[in-house]
Short mmCIF file of C-alpha atoms in Angstrom, two decimals:
data_model
loop_
_atom_site.label_atom_id
_atom_site.label_comp_id
_atom_site.label_asym_id
_atom_site.label_seq_id
_atom_site.Cartn_x
_atom_site.Cartn_y
_atom_site.Cartn_z
CA MET A 1 15.08 -13.85 1.05
CA THR A 2 14.32 -10.15 0.74
CA GLY A 3 12.35 -8.68 -2.16
CA THR A 4 13.75 -6.53 -4.94
CA LEU A 5 13.23 -2.80 -5.33
CA TYR A 6 12.44 -2.22 -9.00
CA LEU A 7 12.80 1.25 -10.52
CA ILE A 8 10.20 1.33 -13.27
CA PRO A 9 10.27 4.13 -15.86
CA THR A 10 6.85 5.23 -17.18
CA PRO A 11 5.94 7.06 -20.42
CA ILE A 12 7.09 10.71 -20.54
CA SER A 13 4.37 12.31 -22.61
CA GLU A 14 0.65 12.06 -21.86
CA GLU A 15 -0.01 11.35 -25.52
CA ALA A 16 3.07 9.19 -26.07
CA VAL A 17 3.69 8.13 -29.64
CA ILE A 18 7.12 6.64 -28.91
CA ASP A 19 6.83 3.14 -27.51
CA SER A 20 9.14 2.98 -24.49
CA LEU A 21 8.01 -0.36 -23.07
CA THR A 22 10.43 -3.26 -22.70
CA GLY A 23 9.66 -6.90 -21.98
CA ASP A 24 11.32 -6.51 -18.57
CA ILE A 25 8.79 -3.94 -17.40
CA VAL A 26 5.91 -6.23 -18.34
CA ARG A 27 7.51 -9.14 -16.45
CA VAL A 28 8.23 -7.01 -13.37
CA LEU A 29 4.66 -5.66 -13.21
CA HIS A 30 3.43 -9.27 -13.17
CA LYS A 31 5.48 -10.15 -10.10
CA THR A 32 5.01 -6.96 -8.08
CA GLN A 33 2.04 -6.12 -5.85
CA HIS A 34 3.44 -3.11 -3.96
CA TYR A 35 4.21 0.27 -5.48
CA ALA A 36 5.70 3.51 -4.18
CA VAL A 37 4.46 6.10 -6.67
CA GLU A 38 4.45 9.83 -7.29
CA ASN A 39 0.81 9.77 -8.40
CA ILE A 40 -1.52 6.83 -7.74
CA ARG A 41 -3.98 7.61 -10.53
CA SER A 42 -1.36 7.74 -13.28
CA ALA A 43 0.43 4.65 -11.86
CA ARG A 44 -2.83 2.64 -12.01
CA ARG A 45 -3.50 3.90 -15.54
CA PHE A 46 0.01 2.89 -16.65
CA ILE A 47 -0.22 -0.64 -15.19
CA LYS A 48 -3.66 -1.11 -16.77
CA SER A 49 -2.32 0.07 -20.14
CA VAL A 50 0.50 -2.50 -20.01
CA ASP A 51 -1.79 -5.44 -19.27
CA ARG A 52 -5.56 -5.27 -18.72
CA ASN A 53 -5.39 -8.67 -16.98
CA ILE A 54 -3.47 -7.31 -13.97
CA ASN A 55 -5.99 -6.95 -11.15
CA ILE A 56 -5.38 -3.39 -9.95
CA ASP A 57 -7.53 -3.96 -6.84
CA GLU A 58 -5.03 -6.50 -5.51
CA LEU A 59 -2.20 -3.96 -5.62
CA THR A 60 -1.11 -1.64 -2.81
CA PHE A 61 0.03 1.89 -3.61
CA TYR A 62 2.01 4.26 -1.39
CA GLU A 63 2.20 7.88 -2.52
CA ILE A 64 5.69 9.41 -2.31
CA GLY A 65 6.61 13.07 -2.61
CA LYS A 66 9.80 14.99 -3.04
CA ASN A 67 10.99 13.56 0.25
CA SER A 68 9.42 10.60 2.01
CA SER A 69 8.99 10.66 5.79
CA ASP A 70 11.02 8.18 7.81
CA THR A 71 7.79 6.27 8.59
CA GLU A 72 6.92 5.97 4.88
CA LYS A 73 10.43 4.86 4.01
CA SER A 74 10.61 2.28 6.77
CA SER A 75 7.21 0.80 5.89
CA ILE A 76 8.39 0.33 2.29
CA ILE A 77 11.68 -1.19 3.47
CA ASP A 78 9.67 -3.53 5.79
CA ILE A 79 7.73 -4.86 2.79
CA LEU A 80 11.01 -5.56 0.99
CA ILE A 81 12.51 -7.24 4.07
CA SER A 82 9.41 -9.44 4.32
CA GLY A 83 10.35 -10.83 0.89
CA LYS A 84 7.95 -8.91 -1.33
CA ASN A 85 8.97 -6.81 -4.35
CA VAL A 86 8.31 -3.07 -4.51
CA GLY A 87 8.15 -0.99 -7.70
CA ILE A 88 8.92 2.73 -7.70
CA MET A 89 7.25 4.83 -10.40
CA SER A 90 7.30 8.56 -10.95
CA GLU A 91 4.51 10.29 -12.83
CA ALA A 92 6.55 10.33 -16.05
CA GLY A 93 9.99 9.08 -17.00
CA ALA A 94 12.70 7.54 -14.83
CA PRO A 95 12.11 7.54 -11.04
CA GLY A 96 14.86 9.17 -8.98
CA VAL A 97 16.16 11.28 -11.87
CA ALA A 98 14.59 14.77 -11.73
CA ASP A 99 11.73 12.97 -10.00
CA PRO A 100 11.03 11.49 -6.54
CA GLY A 101 12.25 8.09 -5.42
CA SER A 102 15.95 8.40 -4.68
CA ASP A 103 15.53 8.60 -0.90
CA ILE A 104 13.75 5.23 -0.91
CA VAL A 105 16.50 3.75 -3.08
CA LEU A 106 19.12 5.01 -0.64
CA ALA A 107 17.19 3.53 2.31
CA ALA A 108 17.06 0.21 0.41
CA HIS A 109 20.85 0.22 -0.07
CA LYS A 110 21.28 0.83 3.66
CA ALA A 111 19.12 -2.22 4.36
CA ASN A 112 21.06 -4.36 1.84
CA ILE A 113 18.06 -4.70 -0.45
CA ASN A 114 18.64 -5.61 -4.10
CA VAL A 115 17.98 -2.51 -6.27
CA MET A 116 17.13 -3.10 -9.92
CA PRO A 117 16.82 -0.10 -12.28
CA LEU A 118 14.89 -0.95 -15.45
CA VAL A 119 15.36 0.47 -18.93
CA GLY A 120 12.89 3.11 -20.06
CA ALA A 121 12.28 6.67 -21.14
CA SER A 122 14.14 9.63 -19.63
CA SER A 123 13.65 13.04 -21.21
CA ILE A 124 17.13 14.07 -20.00
CA LEU A 125 18.84 11.19 -21.80
CA LEU A 126 16.71 11.54 -24.96
CA ALA A 127 17.40 15.29 -25.12
CA LEU A 128 21.14 14.74 -24.72
CA MET A 129 21.27 11.95 -27.36
CA GLY A 130 19.22 14.03 -29.77
CA SER A 131 21.08 17.29 -29.15
CA GLY A 132 24.27 16.42 -31.00
CA LEU A 133 26.09 18.33 -28.25
CA ASN A 134 28.82 16.95 -25.97
CA GLY A 135 27.65 13.64 -24.47
CA GLN A 136 31.11 12.89 -23.03
CA LYS A 137 30.76 15.57 -20.34
CA PHE A 138 27.48 17.07 -19.19
CA VAL A 139 25.71 18.64 -16.22
CA PHE A 140 22.02 18.46 -15.32
CA HIS A 141 20.81 21.42 -13.22
CA GLY A 142 17.07 20.81 -12.81
CA TYR A 143 15.18 24.12 -12.94
CA LEU A 144 16.83 27.52 -13.32
CA PRO A 145 15.86 30.36 -10.93
CA ILE A 146 12.37 31.82 -11.52
CA LYS A 147 13.23 35.52 -11.12
CA GLN A 148 14.42 36.97 -14.41
CA ASN A 149 17.58 38.72 -13.20
CA GLU A 150 18.72 35.62 -11.27
CA ARG A 151 17.86 33.43 -14.23
CA GLN A 152 19.88 35.54 -16.65
CA LYS A 153 22.79 35.47 -14.21
CA ALA A 154 22.49 31.67 -14.00
CA ILE A 155 22.44 31.37 -17.80
CA ARG A 156 25.60 33.48 -18.11
CA GLN A 157 27.29 31.29 -15.49
CA LEU A 158 26.24 28.05 -17.27
CA GLU A 159 27.50 29.37 -20.57
CA LYS A 160 30.86 30.28 -19.02
CA GLU A 161 31.26 26.86 -17.38
CA SER A 162 30.18 25.12 -20.57
CA HIS A 163 32.93 26.94 -22.43
CA ASN A 164 35.61 26.43 -19.76
CA PHE A 165 34.96 22.71 -19.22
CA SER A 166 33.44 21.68 -22.63
CA GLN A 167 30.35 20.55 -20.73
CA SER A 168 26.85 20.35 -22.16
CA GLN A 169 24.53 22.09 -19.70
CA LEU A 170 21.00 20.68 -19.35
CA PHE A 171 18.00 22.14 -17.56
CA ILE A 172 14.25 21.64 -17.59
CA GLU A 173 11.29 23.99 -17.63
CA THR A 174 7.55 23.90 -17.04
CA PRO A 175 5.30 24.64 -20.03
CA TYR A 176 4.20 28.14 -19.07
CA ARG A 177 7.78 29.43 -18.69
CA ASN A 178 9.22 27.93 -21.92
CA LYS A 179 8.97 31.14 -23.92
CA ALA A 180 10.41 33.32 -21.13
CA ILE A 181 13.47 31.06 -20.68
CA PHE A 182 13.98 30.81 -24.42
CA ASP A 183 13.88 34.62 -24.76
CA ASP A 184 16.39 34.96 -21.90
CA LEU A 185 18.73 32.44 -23.57
CA ILE A 186 18.55 34.29 -26.90
CA LYS A 187 19.16 37.62 -25.19
CA THR A 188 21.93 36.46 -22.84
CA CYS A 189 24.09 33.93 -24.71
CA LEU A 190 26.84 34.53 -27.25
CA PRO A 191 25.82 34.27 -30.94
CA GLN A 192 27.92 31.12 -31.59
CA THR A 193 26.71 29.21 -28.50
CA LEU A 194 24.72 26.11 -29.48
CA LEU A 195 21.27 25.61 -27.97
CA THR A 196 19.00 22.56 -28.16
CA VAL A 197 15.30 23.05 -27.54
CA ALA A 198 13.47 19.78 -26.82
CA VAL A 199 9.75 19.92 -26.09
CA ASP A 200 7.23 17.08 -25.49
CA LEU A 201 9.83 14.34 -26.10
CA THR A 202 8.24 11.02 -27.17
CA GLY A 203 4.93 12.89 -27.57
CA GLU A 204 2.71 13.94 -30.45
CA GLU A 205 4.13 17.45 -30.54
CA GLN A 206 7.79 16.45 -30.16
CA PHE A 207 10.07 19.31 -31.15
CA LEU A 208 13.85 18.74 -31.05
CA GLU A 209 16.26 21.13 -32.72
CA THR A 210 19.81 22.38 -32.18
CA LYS A 211 20.91 25.73 -33.60
CA SER A 212 23.34 28.50 -32.74
CA ILE A 213 21.85 31.38 -30.72
CA GLN A 214 22.31 33.50 -33.84
CA ALA A 215 20.26 31.06 -35.94
CA TRP A 216 17.55 30.80 -33.25
CA LYS A 217 17.22 34.61 -33.35
CA SER A 218 15.96 34.49 -36.91
CA SER A 219 13.69 31.44 -36.36
CA GLN A 220 10.01 31.58 -35.57
CA VAL A 221 9.49 29.29 -32.56
CA VAL A 222 6.03 28.45 -31.28
CA PHE A 223 6.23 26.40 -28.10
CA PRO A 224 3.54 23.81 -27.49
CA LYS A 225 2.38 23.97 -23.85
CA LYS A 226 4.46 20.91 -22.91
CA PRO A 227 7.47 20.38 -20.62
CA ALA A 228 10.78 21.35 -22.21
CA ILE A 229 14.45 20.48 -21.85
CA PHE A 230 17.21 22.82 -22.95
CA VAL A 231 20.81 21.83 -23.72
CA LEU A 232 23.49 24.48 -24.09
CA LEU A 233 27.08 24.18 -25.33
CA ALA A 234 29.35 27.20 -25.55
CA MET B 1 10.98 14.53 -48.09
CA THR B 2 14.20 13.91 -46.20
CA GLY B 3 14.81 10.77 -44.14
CA THR B 4 14.97 10.55 -40.36
CA LEU B 5 18.12 10.10 -38.31
CA TYR B 6 17.27 7.49 -35.66
CA LEU B 7 19.45 7.15 -32.54
CA ILE B 8 19.17 3.48 -31.64
CA PRO B 9 20.39 2.29 -28.22
CA THR B 10 21.84 -1.24 -28.16
CA PRO B 11 22.28 -3.65 -25.20
CA ILE B 12 24.94 -2.56 -22.67
CA SER B 13 26.28 -5.89 -21.47
CA GLU B 14 27.60 -8.60 -23.75
CA GLU B 15 25.62 -11.16 -21.76
CA ALA B 16 22.57 -8.97 -21.19
CA VAL B 17 19.93 -10.41 -18.90
CA ILE B 18 17.89 -7.21 -18.77
CA ASP B 19 15.65 -6.88 -21.79
CA SER B 20 16.04 -3.33 -23.07
CA LEU B 21 14.22 -3.68 -26.36
CA THR B 22 11.15 -1.59 -27.17
CA GLY B 23 8.63 -2.01 -29.97
CA ASP B 24 9.91 1.22 -31.50
CA ILE B 25 13.39 -0.17 -32.07
CA VAL B 26 11.98 -3.21 -33.85
CA ARG B 27 9.82 -1.00 -36.09
CA VAL B 28 12.71 1.37 -36.88
CA LEU B 29 15.07 -1.49 -37.81
CA HIS B 30 12.46 -2.68 -40.30
CA LYS B 31 12.36 0.65 -42.13
CA THR B 32 16.07 1.49 -42.09
CA GLN B 33 18.69 0.23 -44.55
CA HIS B 34 21.59 2.57 -43.69
CA TYR B 35 23.54 2.57 -40.45
CA ALA B 36 26.35 4.68 -39.00
CA VAL B 37 27.86 2.42 -36.35
CA GLU B 38 30.74 2.27 -33.91
CA ASN B 39 31.38 -1.40 -34.70
CA ILE B 40 29.94 -3.15 -37.77
CA ARG B 41 30.19 -6.68 -36.38
CA SER B 42 28.26 -5.94 -33.18
CA ALA B 43 25.71 -3.84 -35.08
CA ARG B 44 25.00 -6.74 -37.46
CA ARG B 45 24.77 -9.14 -34.52
CA PHE B 46 22.30 -6.84 -32.74
CA ILE B 47 20.03 -6.41 -35.79
CA LYS B 48 20.06 -10.18 -36.38
CA SER B 49 19.16 -10.80 -32.72
CA VAL B 50 16.15 -8.48 -32.99
CA ASP B 51 14.72 -10.17 -36.08
CA ARG B 52 16.34 -13.03 -38.03
CA ASN B 53 14.16 -12.13 -41.03
CA ILE B 54 15.98 -8.85 -41.65
CA ASN B 55 18.32 -9.44 -44.60
CA ILE B 56 21.64 -8.10 -43.31
CA ASP B 57 23.19 -8.28 -46.80
CA GLU B 58 20.81 -5.59 -48.04
CA LEU B 59 22.00 -3.13 -45.38
CA THR B 60 24.80 -0.58 -45.70
CA PHE B 61 27.06 0.13 -42.73
CA TYR B 62 29.39 3.11 -42.22
CA GLU B 63 31.87 2.83 -39.39
CA ILE B 64 32.12 5.96 -37.23
CA GLY B 65 34.78 6.77 -34.66
CA LYS B 66 35.17 9.34 -31.93
CA ASN B 67 35.02 12.01 -34.59
CA SER B 68 33.81 11.49 -38.12
CA SER B 69 35.61 13.14 -41.02
CA ASP B 70 33.73 15.81 -42.94
CA THR B 71 33.51 13.42 -45.92
CA GLU B 72 31.95 10.68 -43.76
CA LYS B 73 29.49 13.12 -42.21
CA SER B 74 28.45 14.62 -45.53
CA SER B 75 27.92 11.21 -47.14
CA ILE B 76 25.59 10.25 -44.25
CA ILE B 77 23.75 13.59 -44.52
CA ASP B 78 23.45 13.03 -48.31
CA ILE B 79 21.66 9.72 -47.68
CA LEU B 80 19.22 11.48 -45.35
CA ILE B 81 18.66 14.31 -47.84
CA SER B 82 17.91 11.72 -50.55
CA GLY B 83 14.95 10.61 -48.39
CA LYS B 84 16.40 7.48 -46.76
CA ASN B 85 16.54 6.83 -43.01
CA VAL B 86 19.83 6.37 -41.18
CA GLY B 87 20.26 4.64 -37.83
CA ILE B 88 23.15 5.46 -35.47
CA MET B 89 24.28 2.72 -33.11
CA SER B 90 27.18 2.65 -30.69
CA GLU B 91 28.74 -0.61 -29.61
CA ALA B 92 26.72 -0.64 -26.37
CA GLY B 93 24.16 1.70 -24.85
CA ALA B 94 22.92 5.07 -26.09
CA PRO B 95 24.73 6.60 -29.10
CA GLY B 96 26.12 10.10 -28.55
CA VAL B 97 26.24 9.75 -24.75
CA ALA B 98 29.74 8.68 -23.67
CA ASP B 99 29.88 7.10 -27.13
CA PRO B 100 30.36 8.30 -30.73
CA GLY B 101 27.58 9.75 -32.84
CA SER B 102 26.96 13.29 -31.62
CA ASP B 103 28.90 14.97 -34.44
CA ILE B 104 26.62 13.30 -37.01
CA VAL B 105 23.55 14.38 -35.03
CA LEU B 106 24.82 17.97 -35.01
CA ALA B 107 25.46 17.83 -38.77
CA ALA B 108 21.90 16.56 -39.23
CA HIS B 109 20.48 19.48 -37.24
CA LYS B 110 22.46 21.89 -39.43
CA ALA B 111 20.88 20.29 -42.51
CA ASN B 112 17.35 20.47 -41.00
CA ILE B 113 17.06 16.68 -40.81
CA ASN B 114 14.54 15.17 -38.37
CA VAL B 115 16.42 13.61 -35.42
CA MET B 116 14.63 10.90 -33.44
CA PRO B 117 16.27 9.53 -30.25
CA LEU B 118 14.79 6.15 -29.25
CA VAL B 119 14.34 4.77 -25.76
CA GLY B 120 16.87 2.20 -24.59
CA ALA B 121 19.60 1.29 -22.14
CA SER B 122 22.15 3.81 -20.86
CA SER B 123 24.50 2.73 -18.11
CA ILE B 124 24.77 6.37 -16.94
CA LEU B 125 21.02 6.69 -16.44
CA LEU B 126 20.64 3.23 -14.87
CA ALA B 127 23.51 3.91 -12.44
CA LEU B 128 22.02 7.25 -11.42
CA MET B 129 18.49 5.80 -10.94
CA GLY B 130 19.86 2.89 -8.96
CA SER B 131 22.28 4.95 -6.85
CA GLY B 132 19.72 6.61 -4.59
CA LEU B 133 21.92 9.71 -4.80
CA ASN B 134 20.86 13.16 -6.03
CA GLY B 135 19.08 12.83 -9.38
CA GLN B 136 17.95 16.47 -9.36
CA LYS B 137 21.48 17.74 -10.02
CA PHE B 138 24.30 15.66 -11.47
CA VAL B 139 27.47 15.84 -13.55
CA PHE B 140 28.91 13.21 -15.88
CA HIS B 141 32.69 13.46 -16.35
CA GLY B 142 33.54 10.50 -18.58
CA TYR B 143 36.89 8.99 -17.54
CA LEU B 144 39.08 10.35 -14.73
CA PRO B 145 42.80 10.95 -15.37
CA ILE B 146 44.91 7.77 -15.67
CA LYS B 147 47.94 8.93 -13.61
CA GLN B 148 47.36 8.23 -9.94
CA ASN B 149 48.33 11.63 -8.53
CA GLU B 150 46.17 13.47 -11.09
CA ARG B 151 43.32 11.03 -10.47
CA GLN B 152 43.42 11.55 -6.72
CA LYS B 153 43.47 15.31 -7.26
CA ALA B 154 40.45 14.98 -9.58
CA ILE B 155 38.59 12.88 -6.99
CA ARG B 156 39.20 15.49 -4.29
CA GLN B 157 37.94 18.20 -6.64
CA LEU B 158 34.78 16.20 -7.52
CA GLU B 159 34.07 15.57 -3.87
CA LYS B 160 34.42 19.27 -3.06
CA GLU B 161 32.11 20.31 -5.92
CA SER B 162 29.61 17.62 -4.99
CA HIS B 163 29.47 19.02 -1.48
CA ASN B 164 29.31 22.68 -2.54
CA PHE B 165 26.62 22.25 -5.21
CA SER B 166 24.78 19.09 -3.93
CA GLN B 167 25.65 17.45 -7.24
CA SER B 168 25.99 13.71 -7.82
CA GLN B 169 29.26 13.15 -9.67
CA LEU B 170 29.36 10.30 -12.20
CA PHE B 171 32.34 8.82 -14.02
CA ILE B 172 33.11 5.60 -15.89
CA GLU B 173 36.02 3.20 -15.86
CA THR B 174 37.42 0.39 -17.97
CA PRO B 175 37.47 -3.09 -16.38
CA TYR B 176 41.20 -3.33 -15.67
CA ARG B 177 41.30 -0.05 -13.73
CA ASN B 178 38.18 -0.63 -11.56
CA LYS B 179 40.11 -1.75 -8.50
CA ALA B 180 42.68 1.06 -8.73
CA ILE B 181 39.99 3.75 -8.95
CA PHE B 182 38.00 2.17 -6.14
CA ASP B 183 41.10 2.10 -3.91
CA ASP B 184 41.80 5.77 -4.71
CA LEU B 185 38.21 6.71 -3.83
CA ILE B 186 38.40 4.87 -0.50
CA LYS B 187 41.74 6.48 0.30
CA THR B 188 40.90 10.00 -0.84
CA CYS B 189 37.24 10.70 0.10
CA LEU B 190 35.76 11.69 3.46
CA PRO B 191 34.28 8.83 5.57
CA GLN B 192 30.68 10.11 5.27
CA THR B 193 30.79 10.63 1.46
CA LEU B 194 28.41 8.27 -0.35
CA LEU B 195 29.74 6.15 -3.20
CA THR B 196 27.83 4.00 -5.66
CA VAL B 197 29.70 1.22 -7.44
CA ALA B 198 27.83 -0.10 -10.50
CA VAL B 199 29.47 -2.84 -12.55
CA ASP B 200 28.14 -4.77 -15.59
CA LEU B 201 24.74 -3.04 -15.50
CA THR B 202 21.99 -5.13 -17.19
CA GLY B 203 24.45 -8.04 -17.32
CA GLU B 204 24.83 -11.40 -15.63
CA GLU B 205 27.29 -10.09 -13.06
CA GLN B 206 25.42 -6.84 -12.30
CA PHE B 207 26.68 -5.30 -9.06
CA LEU B 208 25.02 -2.08 -7.82
CA GLU B 209 25.56 -0.82 -4.30
CA THR B 210 25.69 2.51 -2.49
CA LYS B 211 27.55 2.84 0.81
CA SER B 212 29.47 5.49 2.70
CA ILE B 213 33.25 5.46 2.15
CA GLN B 214 33.54 4.28 5.76
CA ALA B 215 31.24 1.30 5.08
CA TRP B 216 33.06 0.44 1.82
CA LYS B 217 36.33 0.31 3.79
CA SER B 218 35.09 -2.67 5.77
CA SER B 219 33.49 -4.43 2.76
CA GLN B 220 35.15 -7.10 0.67
CA VAL B 221 34.68 -6.05 -2.95
CA VAL B 222 35.63 -8.31 -5.82
CA PHE B 223 35.21 -6.53 -9.14
CA PRO B 224 34.15 -8.60 -12.13
CA LYS B 225 36.23 -7.60 -15.18
CA LYS B 226 33.38 -5.55 -16.61
CA PRO B 227 32.92 -1.80 -17.27
CA ALA B 228 32.01 0.18 -14.15
CA ILE B 229 30.26 3.43 -13.31
CA PHE B 230 30.86 5.29 -10.09
CA VAL B 231 28.54 7.86 -8.50
CA LEU B 232 29.74 10.04 -5.66
CA LEU B 233 27.79 12.39 -3.38
CA ALA B 234 29.49 14.33 -0.61
#
């Protein structure tokens, strides 16, 4: 019998105050010795934090990046075919969603391996739930363009599509560009467009608010230097 | 001080075998006496299943539908303003995402109430993680049109957009239409397009596979009469 490929979500925030651990994750960690991970150090720290009795030295870790090489993928699939379980973990949140891992999952499907996604934290899902915006139809775009003129063009396009299709538009940003994106949104969007700003979800400095662009204009916003998600509904 | 609006995910499958409960949910249920829920009976059953010691008769439930009336919304906001917590629960999965609740969340933001989304099961997120398809860019459409010619047209449009924008396209279906949608997908999509079929996620009859349309054509698929999610990448 082949092993199972477990997709194991890890905490989102470095100083997580929201407990995102389920009994399933604990049980899976106890029956898995092989891990394909975005970052070995944080994966070891996470496993140790779940149960100090797990002997980390008996575990094997394979580091995966944005795209795994065919050799890396086939060695992971070989482990599964030999009957052993493999866990995939990204550095934070749900593997394969705005994070590495999906190419290994696809390779597993091709090899008829059982794929088991586990319940855990995803900043995309938490932001959408907490936004109060349309959760019946939504689009996740990843990062917007870095250059300001392209970014403003992208924002105008998102706003238009949001209005035409009643879709919530989600995108993420790295801490040092939060303020720049926010300023572009305020400058570019229509006054009545709704915008959710979600920063450091599950963390100590969690900030999650939805306002119209007009209302944001008169708010004082200080962004903590933490990853952010934005949700827009025109 | 105002209360907090907690968004509390509940188990997806009626016969859930995947444990999706976190410590946070248990703690929140212990400090919340007011609930806005999609279905009172299943909400009571869920709370009882988490801790038999919670006295259900001391709790107040408000039933919410697709859209809450202004009176319903303002009575829930009044409870929060009076300093009491309110929990929102849909019948299964994450409230506000392909389920009711978002209009109350938006009303809470307008009243400057603290909104706290909790970690738990979402069939959309689990399907995407487990698909192996593009998790960097994706669109959730809800249900496709019911009439066959409109549905086939919608499928062709999704496939085209998926190809043009490298977006995974997700949609859900009710149990009795699973086979009809699947047959339309097989008939309508290009042979190399990838399709994930995810049925009864977290449940006893969980089925989660990704194949090309060509490969699905030569597979025997028997759908359990359970809700399904489809993910498509062209």
